[in-house]
Coordinates of C-alpha atoms in Angstrom, one line a residue:
X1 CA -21.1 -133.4 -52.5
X2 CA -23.9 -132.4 -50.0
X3 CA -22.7 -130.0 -47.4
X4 CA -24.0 -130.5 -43.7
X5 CA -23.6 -129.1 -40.5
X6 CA -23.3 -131.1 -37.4
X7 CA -25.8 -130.9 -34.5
X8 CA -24.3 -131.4 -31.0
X9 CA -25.4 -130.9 -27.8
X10 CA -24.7 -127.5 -27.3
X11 CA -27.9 -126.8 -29.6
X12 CA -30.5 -127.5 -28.0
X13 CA -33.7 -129.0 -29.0
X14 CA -37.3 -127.5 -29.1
X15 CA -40.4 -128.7 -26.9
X16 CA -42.1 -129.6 -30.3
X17 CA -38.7 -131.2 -31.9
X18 CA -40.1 -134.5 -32.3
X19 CA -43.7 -133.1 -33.5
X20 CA -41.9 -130.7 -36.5
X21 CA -40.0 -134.0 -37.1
X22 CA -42.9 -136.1 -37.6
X23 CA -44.6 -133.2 -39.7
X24 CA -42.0 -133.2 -42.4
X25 CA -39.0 -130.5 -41.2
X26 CA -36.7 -130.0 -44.2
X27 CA -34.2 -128.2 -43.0
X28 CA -33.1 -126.5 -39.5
X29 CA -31.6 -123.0 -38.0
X30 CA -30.0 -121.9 -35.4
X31 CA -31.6 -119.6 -33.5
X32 CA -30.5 -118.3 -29.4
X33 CA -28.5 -121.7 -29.3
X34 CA -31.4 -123.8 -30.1
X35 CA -32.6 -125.7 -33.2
X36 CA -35.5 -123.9 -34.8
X37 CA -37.6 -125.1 -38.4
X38 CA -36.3 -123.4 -41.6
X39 CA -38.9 -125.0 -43.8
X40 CA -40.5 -128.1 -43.9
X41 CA -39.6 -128.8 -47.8
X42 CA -41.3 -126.0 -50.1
X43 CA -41.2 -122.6 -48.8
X44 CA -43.6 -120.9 -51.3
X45 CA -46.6 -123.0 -50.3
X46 CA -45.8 -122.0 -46.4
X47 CA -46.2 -118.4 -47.8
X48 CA -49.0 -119.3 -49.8
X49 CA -50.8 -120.2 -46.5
X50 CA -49.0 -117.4 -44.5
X51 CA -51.1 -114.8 -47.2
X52 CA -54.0 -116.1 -47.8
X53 CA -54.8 -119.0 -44.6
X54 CA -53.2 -120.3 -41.7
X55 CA -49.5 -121.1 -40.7
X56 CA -48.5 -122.9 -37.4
X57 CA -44.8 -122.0 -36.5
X58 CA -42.5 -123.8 -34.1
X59 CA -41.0 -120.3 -32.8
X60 CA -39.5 -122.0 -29.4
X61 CA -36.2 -120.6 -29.5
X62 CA -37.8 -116.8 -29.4
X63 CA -36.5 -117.0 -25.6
X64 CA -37.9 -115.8 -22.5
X65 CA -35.6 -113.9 -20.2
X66 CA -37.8 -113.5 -16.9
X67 CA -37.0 -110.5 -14.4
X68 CA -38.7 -110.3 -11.6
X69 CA -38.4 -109.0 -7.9
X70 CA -38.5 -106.2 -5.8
X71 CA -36.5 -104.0 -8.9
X72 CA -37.9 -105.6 -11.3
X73 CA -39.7 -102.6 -13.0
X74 CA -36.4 -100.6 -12.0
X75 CA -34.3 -103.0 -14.3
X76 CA -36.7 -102.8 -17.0
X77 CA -36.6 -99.0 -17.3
X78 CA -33.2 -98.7 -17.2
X79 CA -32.4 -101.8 -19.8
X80 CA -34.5 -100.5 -22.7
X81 CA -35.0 -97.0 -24.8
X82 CA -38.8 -96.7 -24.1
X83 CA -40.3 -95.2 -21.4
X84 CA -42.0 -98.4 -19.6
X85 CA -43.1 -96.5 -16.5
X86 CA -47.0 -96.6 -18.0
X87 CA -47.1 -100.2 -19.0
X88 CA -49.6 -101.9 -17.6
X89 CA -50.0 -106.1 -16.6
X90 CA -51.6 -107.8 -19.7
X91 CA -50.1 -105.3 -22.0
X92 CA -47.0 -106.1 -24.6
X93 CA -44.0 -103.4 -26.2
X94 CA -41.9 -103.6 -28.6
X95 CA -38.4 -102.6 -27.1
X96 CA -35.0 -101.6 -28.4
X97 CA -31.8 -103.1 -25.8
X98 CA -28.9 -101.0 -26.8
X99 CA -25.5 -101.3 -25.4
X100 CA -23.6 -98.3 -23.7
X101 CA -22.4 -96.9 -27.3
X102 CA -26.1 -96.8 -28.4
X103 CA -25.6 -100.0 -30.8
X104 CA -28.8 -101.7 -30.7
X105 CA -27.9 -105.5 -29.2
X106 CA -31.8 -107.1 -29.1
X107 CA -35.0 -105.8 -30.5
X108 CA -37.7 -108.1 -27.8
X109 CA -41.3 -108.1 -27.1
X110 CA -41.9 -106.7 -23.5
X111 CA -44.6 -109.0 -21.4
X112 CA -45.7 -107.4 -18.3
X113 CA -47.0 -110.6 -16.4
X114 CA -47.1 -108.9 -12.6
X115 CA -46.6 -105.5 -11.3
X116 CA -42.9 -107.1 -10.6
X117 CA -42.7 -109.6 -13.2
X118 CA -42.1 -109.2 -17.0
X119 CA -40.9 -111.5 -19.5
X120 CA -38.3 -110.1 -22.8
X121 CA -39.2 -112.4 -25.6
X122 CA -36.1 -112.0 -27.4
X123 CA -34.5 -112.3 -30.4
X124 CA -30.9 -113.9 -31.4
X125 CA -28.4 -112.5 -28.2
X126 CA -27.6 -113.3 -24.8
X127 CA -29.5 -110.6 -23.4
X128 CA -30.1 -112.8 -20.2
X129 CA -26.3 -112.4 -19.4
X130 CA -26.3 -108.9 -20.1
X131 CA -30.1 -108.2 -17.9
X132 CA -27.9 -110.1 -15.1
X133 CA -24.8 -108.1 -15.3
X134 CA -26.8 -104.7 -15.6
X135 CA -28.5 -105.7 -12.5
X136 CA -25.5 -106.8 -10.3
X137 CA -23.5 -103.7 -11.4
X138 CA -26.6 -101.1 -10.1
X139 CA -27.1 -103.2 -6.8
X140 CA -30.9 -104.3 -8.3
X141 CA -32.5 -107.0 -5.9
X142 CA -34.3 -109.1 -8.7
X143 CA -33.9 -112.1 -10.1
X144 CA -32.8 -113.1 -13.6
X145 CA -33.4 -116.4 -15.7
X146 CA -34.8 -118.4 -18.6
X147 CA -38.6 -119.8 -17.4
X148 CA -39.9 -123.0 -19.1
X149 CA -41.6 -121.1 -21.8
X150 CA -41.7 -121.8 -25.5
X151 CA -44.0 -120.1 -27.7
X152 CA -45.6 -121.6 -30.9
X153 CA -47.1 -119.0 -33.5
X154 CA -50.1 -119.4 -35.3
X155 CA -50.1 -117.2 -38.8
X156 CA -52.5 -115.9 -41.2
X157 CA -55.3 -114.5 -42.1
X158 CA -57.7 -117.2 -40.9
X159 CA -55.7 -117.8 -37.9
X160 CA -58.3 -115.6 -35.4
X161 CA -61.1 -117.5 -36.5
X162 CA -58.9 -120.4 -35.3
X163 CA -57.4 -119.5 -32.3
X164 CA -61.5 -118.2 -31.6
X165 CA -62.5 -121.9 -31.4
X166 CA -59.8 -123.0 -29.6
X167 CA -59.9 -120.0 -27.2
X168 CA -63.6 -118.6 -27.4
X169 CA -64.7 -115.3 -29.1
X170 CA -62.5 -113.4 -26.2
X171 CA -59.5 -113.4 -28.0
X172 CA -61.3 -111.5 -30.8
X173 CA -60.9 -108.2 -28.4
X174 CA -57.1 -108.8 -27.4
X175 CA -55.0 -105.4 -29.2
X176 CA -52.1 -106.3 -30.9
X177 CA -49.4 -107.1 -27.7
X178 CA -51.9 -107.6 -26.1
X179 CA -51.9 -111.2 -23.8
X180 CA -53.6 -113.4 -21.3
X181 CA -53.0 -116.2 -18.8
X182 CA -55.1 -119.4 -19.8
X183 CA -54.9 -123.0 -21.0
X184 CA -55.9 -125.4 -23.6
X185 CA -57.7 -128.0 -22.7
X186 CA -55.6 -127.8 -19.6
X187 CA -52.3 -127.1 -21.1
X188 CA -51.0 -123.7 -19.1
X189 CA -49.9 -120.7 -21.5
X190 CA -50.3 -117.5 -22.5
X191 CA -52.1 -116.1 -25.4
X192 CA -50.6 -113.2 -26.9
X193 CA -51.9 -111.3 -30.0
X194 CA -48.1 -110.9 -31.9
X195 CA -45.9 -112.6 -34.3
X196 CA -43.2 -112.3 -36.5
X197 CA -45.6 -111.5 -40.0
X198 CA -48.0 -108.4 -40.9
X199 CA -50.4 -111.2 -41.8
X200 CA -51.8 -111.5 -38.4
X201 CA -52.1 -114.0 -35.5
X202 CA -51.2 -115.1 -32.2
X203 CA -48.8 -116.7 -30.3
X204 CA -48.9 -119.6 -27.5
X205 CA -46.4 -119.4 -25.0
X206 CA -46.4 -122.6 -23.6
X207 CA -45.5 -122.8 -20.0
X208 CA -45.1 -126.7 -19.8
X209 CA -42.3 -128.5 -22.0
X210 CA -43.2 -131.5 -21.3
X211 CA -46.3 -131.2 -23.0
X212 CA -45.2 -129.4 -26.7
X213 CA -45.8 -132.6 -28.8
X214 CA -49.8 -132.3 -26.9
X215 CA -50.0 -128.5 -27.9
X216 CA -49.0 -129.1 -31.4
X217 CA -51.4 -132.1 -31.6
X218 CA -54.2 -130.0 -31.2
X219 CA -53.6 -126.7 -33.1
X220 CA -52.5 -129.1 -35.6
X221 CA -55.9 -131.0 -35.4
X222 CA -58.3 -127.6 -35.1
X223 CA -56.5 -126.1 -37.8
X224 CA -57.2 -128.7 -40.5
X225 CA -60.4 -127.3 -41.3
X226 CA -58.7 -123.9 -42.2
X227 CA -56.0 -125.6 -44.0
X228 CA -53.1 -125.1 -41.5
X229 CA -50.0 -126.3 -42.8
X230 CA -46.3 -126.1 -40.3
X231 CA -43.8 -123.6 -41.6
X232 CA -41.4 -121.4 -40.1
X233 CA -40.9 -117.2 -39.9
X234 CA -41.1 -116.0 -43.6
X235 CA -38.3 -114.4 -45.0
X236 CA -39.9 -113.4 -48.6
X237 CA -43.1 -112.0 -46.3
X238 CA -41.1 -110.4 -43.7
X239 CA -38.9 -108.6 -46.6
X240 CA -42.0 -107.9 -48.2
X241 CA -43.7 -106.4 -45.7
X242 CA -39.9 -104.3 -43.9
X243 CA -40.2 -106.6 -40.3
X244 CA -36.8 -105.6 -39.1
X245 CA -34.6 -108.8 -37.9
X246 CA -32.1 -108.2 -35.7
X247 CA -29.3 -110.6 -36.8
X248 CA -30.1 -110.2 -40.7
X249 CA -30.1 -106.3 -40.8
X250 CA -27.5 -105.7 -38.1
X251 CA -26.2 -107.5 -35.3
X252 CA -23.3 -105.9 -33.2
X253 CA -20.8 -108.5 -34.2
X254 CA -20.8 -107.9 -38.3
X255 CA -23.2 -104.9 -38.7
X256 CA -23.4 -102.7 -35.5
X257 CA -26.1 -100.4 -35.7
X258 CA -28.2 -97.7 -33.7
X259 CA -31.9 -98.0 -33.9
X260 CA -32.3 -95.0 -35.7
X261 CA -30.3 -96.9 -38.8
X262 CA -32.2 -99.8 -38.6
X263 CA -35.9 -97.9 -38.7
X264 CA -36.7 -98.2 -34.7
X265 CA -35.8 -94.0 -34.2
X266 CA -39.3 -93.6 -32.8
X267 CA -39.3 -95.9 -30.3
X268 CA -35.9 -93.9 -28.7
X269 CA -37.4 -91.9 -25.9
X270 CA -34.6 -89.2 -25.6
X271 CA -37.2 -86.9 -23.9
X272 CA -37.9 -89.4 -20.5
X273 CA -36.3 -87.6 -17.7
X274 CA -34.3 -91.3 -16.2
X275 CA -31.3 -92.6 -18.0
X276 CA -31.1 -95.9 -19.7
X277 CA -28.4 -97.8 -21.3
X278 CA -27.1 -95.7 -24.0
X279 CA -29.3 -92.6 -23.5
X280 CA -26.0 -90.6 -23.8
X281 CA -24.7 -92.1 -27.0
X282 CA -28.0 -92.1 -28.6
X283 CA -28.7 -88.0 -28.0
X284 CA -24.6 -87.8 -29.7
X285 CA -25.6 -89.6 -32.4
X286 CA -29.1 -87.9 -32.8
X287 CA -27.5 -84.4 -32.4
X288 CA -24.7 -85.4 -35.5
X289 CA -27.3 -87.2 -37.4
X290 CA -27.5 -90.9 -38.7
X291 CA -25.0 -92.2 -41.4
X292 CA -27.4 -94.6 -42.3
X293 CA -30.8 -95.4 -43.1
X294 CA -32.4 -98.6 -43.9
X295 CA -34.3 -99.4 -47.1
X296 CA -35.7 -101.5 -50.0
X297 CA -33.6 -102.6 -52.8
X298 CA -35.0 -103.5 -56.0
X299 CA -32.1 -106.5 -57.3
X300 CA -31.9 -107.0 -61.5
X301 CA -31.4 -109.7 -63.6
X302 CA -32.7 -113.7 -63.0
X303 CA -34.6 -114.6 -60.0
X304 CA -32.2 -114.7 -56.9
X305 CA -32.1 -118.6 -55.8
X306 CA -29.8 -118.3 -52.7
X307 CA -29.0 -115.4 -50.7
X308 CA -26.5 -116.5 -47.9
X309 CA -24.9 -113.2 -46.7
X310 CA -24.7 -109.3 -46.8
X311 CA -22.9 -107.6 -49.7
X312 CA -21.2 -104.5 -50.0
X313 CA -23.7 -102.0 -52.6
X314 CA -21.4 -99.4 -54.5
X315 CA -21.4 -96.9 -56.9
X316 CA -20.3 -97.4 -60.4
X317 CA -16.9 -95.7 -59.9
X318 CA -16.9 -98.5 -56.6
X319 CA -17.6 -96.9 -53.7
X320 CA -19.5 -98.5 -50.8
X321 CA -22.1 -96.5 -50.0
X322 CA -24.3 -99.4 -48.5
X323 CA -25.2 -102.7 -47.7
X324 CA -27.9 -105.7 -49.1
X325 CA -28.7 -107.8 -45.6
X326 CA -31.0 -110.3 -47.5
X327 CA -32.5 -110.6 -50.6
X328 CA -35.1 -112.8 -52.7
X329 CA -37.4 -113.1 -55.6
X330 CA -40.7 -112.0 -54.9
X331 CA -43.2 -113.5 -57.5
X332 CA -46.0 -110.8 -55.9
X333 CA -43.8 -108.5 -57.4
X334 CA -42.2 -109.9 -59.8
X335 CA -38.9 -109.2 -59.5
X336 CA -35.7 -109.4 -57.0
X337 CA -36.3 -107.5 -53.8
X338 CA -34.4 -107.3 -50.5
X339 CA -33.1 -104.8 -47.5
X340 CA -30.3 -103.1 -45.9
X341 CA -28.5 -100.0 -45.1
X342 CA -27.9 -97.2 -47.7
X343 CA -25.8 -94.2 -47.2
X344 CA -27.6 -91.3 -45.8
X345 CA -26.5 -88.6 -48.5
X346 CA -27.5 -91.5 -51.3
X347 CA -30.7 -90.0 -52.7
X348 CA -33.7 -92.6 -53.4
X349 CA -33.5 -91.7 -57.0
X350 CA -29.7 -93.2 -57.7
X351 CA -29.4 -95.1 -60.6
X352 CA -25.6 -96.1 -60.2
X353 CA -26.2 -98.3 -57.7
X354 CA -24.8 -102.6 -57.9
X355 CA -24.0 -105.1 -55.9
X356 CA -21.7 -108.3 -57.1
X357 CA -23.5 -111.8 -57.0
X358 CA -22.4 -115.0 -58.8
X359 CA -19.8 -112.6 -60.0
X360 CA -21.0 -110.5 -62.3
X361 CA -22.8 -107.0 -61.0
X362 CA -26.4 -106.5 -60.3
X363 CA -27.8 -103.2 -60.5
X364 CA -29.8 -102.4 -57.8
X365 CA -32.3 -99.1 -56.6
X366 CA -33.7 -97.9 -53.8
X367 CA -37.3 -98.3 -52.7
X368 CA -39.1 -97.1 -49.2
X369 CA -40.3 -99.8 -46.9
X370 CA -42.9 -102.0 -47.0
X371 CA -42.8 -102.9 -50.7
X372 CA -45.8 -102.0 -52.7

């Protein structure tokens, strides 16, 4: 019996629904309460084009949360664990959002739009509802919402030459987070160098919803000379290549972690003179040293097939000393990889490492992130 899950109207749909519909969508995930493409029926020739040419990704439900006002820049400093006080308008950071006890809660993109106005491109949390409450509780005079802005990624190595002669050569000299306000052919977005692959590319973040099938239509038409193809974010590239992913790696509900578990240590600034949300927690926890770190694992046996949820890795006398977040078969290299936490004192070279799946144990070892 096929299982499904029902789709009600507490999902919501994406701007370019109806286009990823029409191009073939296989199968859908949730993502910040919103529908987003899993794959659109074979997942190795969306990687295929993801390595070696062009990828166009329907990435609508990576959120904005606006902030904006006379505070603005205030809220900013305070919510996150960099220092922000230097970023400048047109310029894009990567930013840890921890909670009070230091447990990391979102991992967004930073977009400083105006010298008051920034957009957090979030991942999978509320962090609207949490920017708002910070803000009320310090007496901040800003204002706090989601804008009508969904961003679609384009992926790859060929995907500069694309977005070039869609854009003009000008994009060529955007740094990576880098972004600028323009249109397409009269279609209002911004064009950010970023994405959710080491493969390069850009993304579009369409301020117009009613015009996401029109956006679609063109990259979609452009990029047939390159051999675009629609897919969604990777997950045998982004293993490959160590992208952390809040929600698979740790999320506060089933794996709580600080940033320093999960691999974002250096982008803690304990040294800034301001506070910020968890400052406190995050000099304790420094000061005592991390429990965890996160890492490769290398999985035995067949090729993985399905890897729904974490599992416990133990030692052979059956402690657990880690966990596997995600795992898959990797034909680049030939073998089973995947990530998670490992015990801090659990040296790289342990060979009494397993982890149970379909039942029967798997040994696993350890190997430093990226794969290579």
């Amino acid at each position: 019996m096929t299982q499904q899950i029902g789709i009600g109207p507490n999902t919501r749909k994406s701007v370019y629904f109806d286009a990823t519909i029409a191009a073939g969508v296989a199968s859908f995930s949730v993502y910040n309460h919103m529908l987003i493409p899993a794959h659109f029926g074979d997942p190795q020739a969306e990687y295929d084009s993801l390595m070696t040419g062009v990828a166009m990704w329907d990435v609508a439900a990576q959120r904005q949360v606006e902030i904006s006002g006379p505070d603005a820049r205030a809220l900013i400093q305070y919510l996150t664990t960099r220092n922000m006080s230097k970023t400048r308008i047109g310029q894009g950071r990567y930013v840890p959002i921890c909670d009070h006890a230091g447990t990391l809660i979102n991992d967004p993109v930073l977009l400083m739009l105006e010298e008051n106005r920034y957009w957090l491109s979030i991942a999978d949390s509320d962090i609207g509802l949490w920017a708002s409450a910070i803000a009320a509780e310090r007496g901040l005079d800003v204002r706090v919402h989601e804008p009508d802005v969904s961003p679609l990624a384009i992926q790859g190595p060929k995907a500069e030459t694309l977005v070039a002669e869609l854009f003009g050569d000008w994009v060529k000299g955007l740094k990576y987070f880098g972004f600028k306000q323009t249109d397409l052919q009269g279609i209002p977005l911004i064009l950010s160098r970023s994405g959710w692959s080491k493969q390069g590319g850009f993304e579009l973040y369409l301020q117009d919803g009613s015009r996401g099938s029109e956006l679609w239509a063109i990259v979609k038409a452009a990029g047939a000379a390159y051999g675009i193809r629609p897919g969604a974010p990777n997950d045998l590239e982004r293993i490959e290549s160590g992208l952390v992913s809040y929600g698979a790696d740790g999320r506060i509900q089933t794996n709580p972690c600080n940033p320093f578990e999960i691999s974002l240590g250096k982008l803690v600034d304990l040294d800034r003179p301001d506070d910020f949300v968890g400052k406190a927690a995050l000099q304790k926890i420094k000061a005592e040293g991390i429990k965890r770190r996160r890492v490769g694992y290398v999985i035995a046996g067949a090729a993985i097939e399905s890897f729904q949820h974490s599992l416990p890795v133990q030692t052979s006398d059956g402690q657990i000393v880690g966990l596997l977040s995600e795992a898959v078969y990797s034909p680049r290299f030939a073998g089973n990889i995947g990530v998670g936490m490992i015990a801090s004192e659990i040296d790289e070279g342990a060979t009494d490492l397993s982890v149970m799946l379909d039942q029967a144990p798997r040994k696993v070892t350890i190997r430093p992130l990226p794969f290579e």
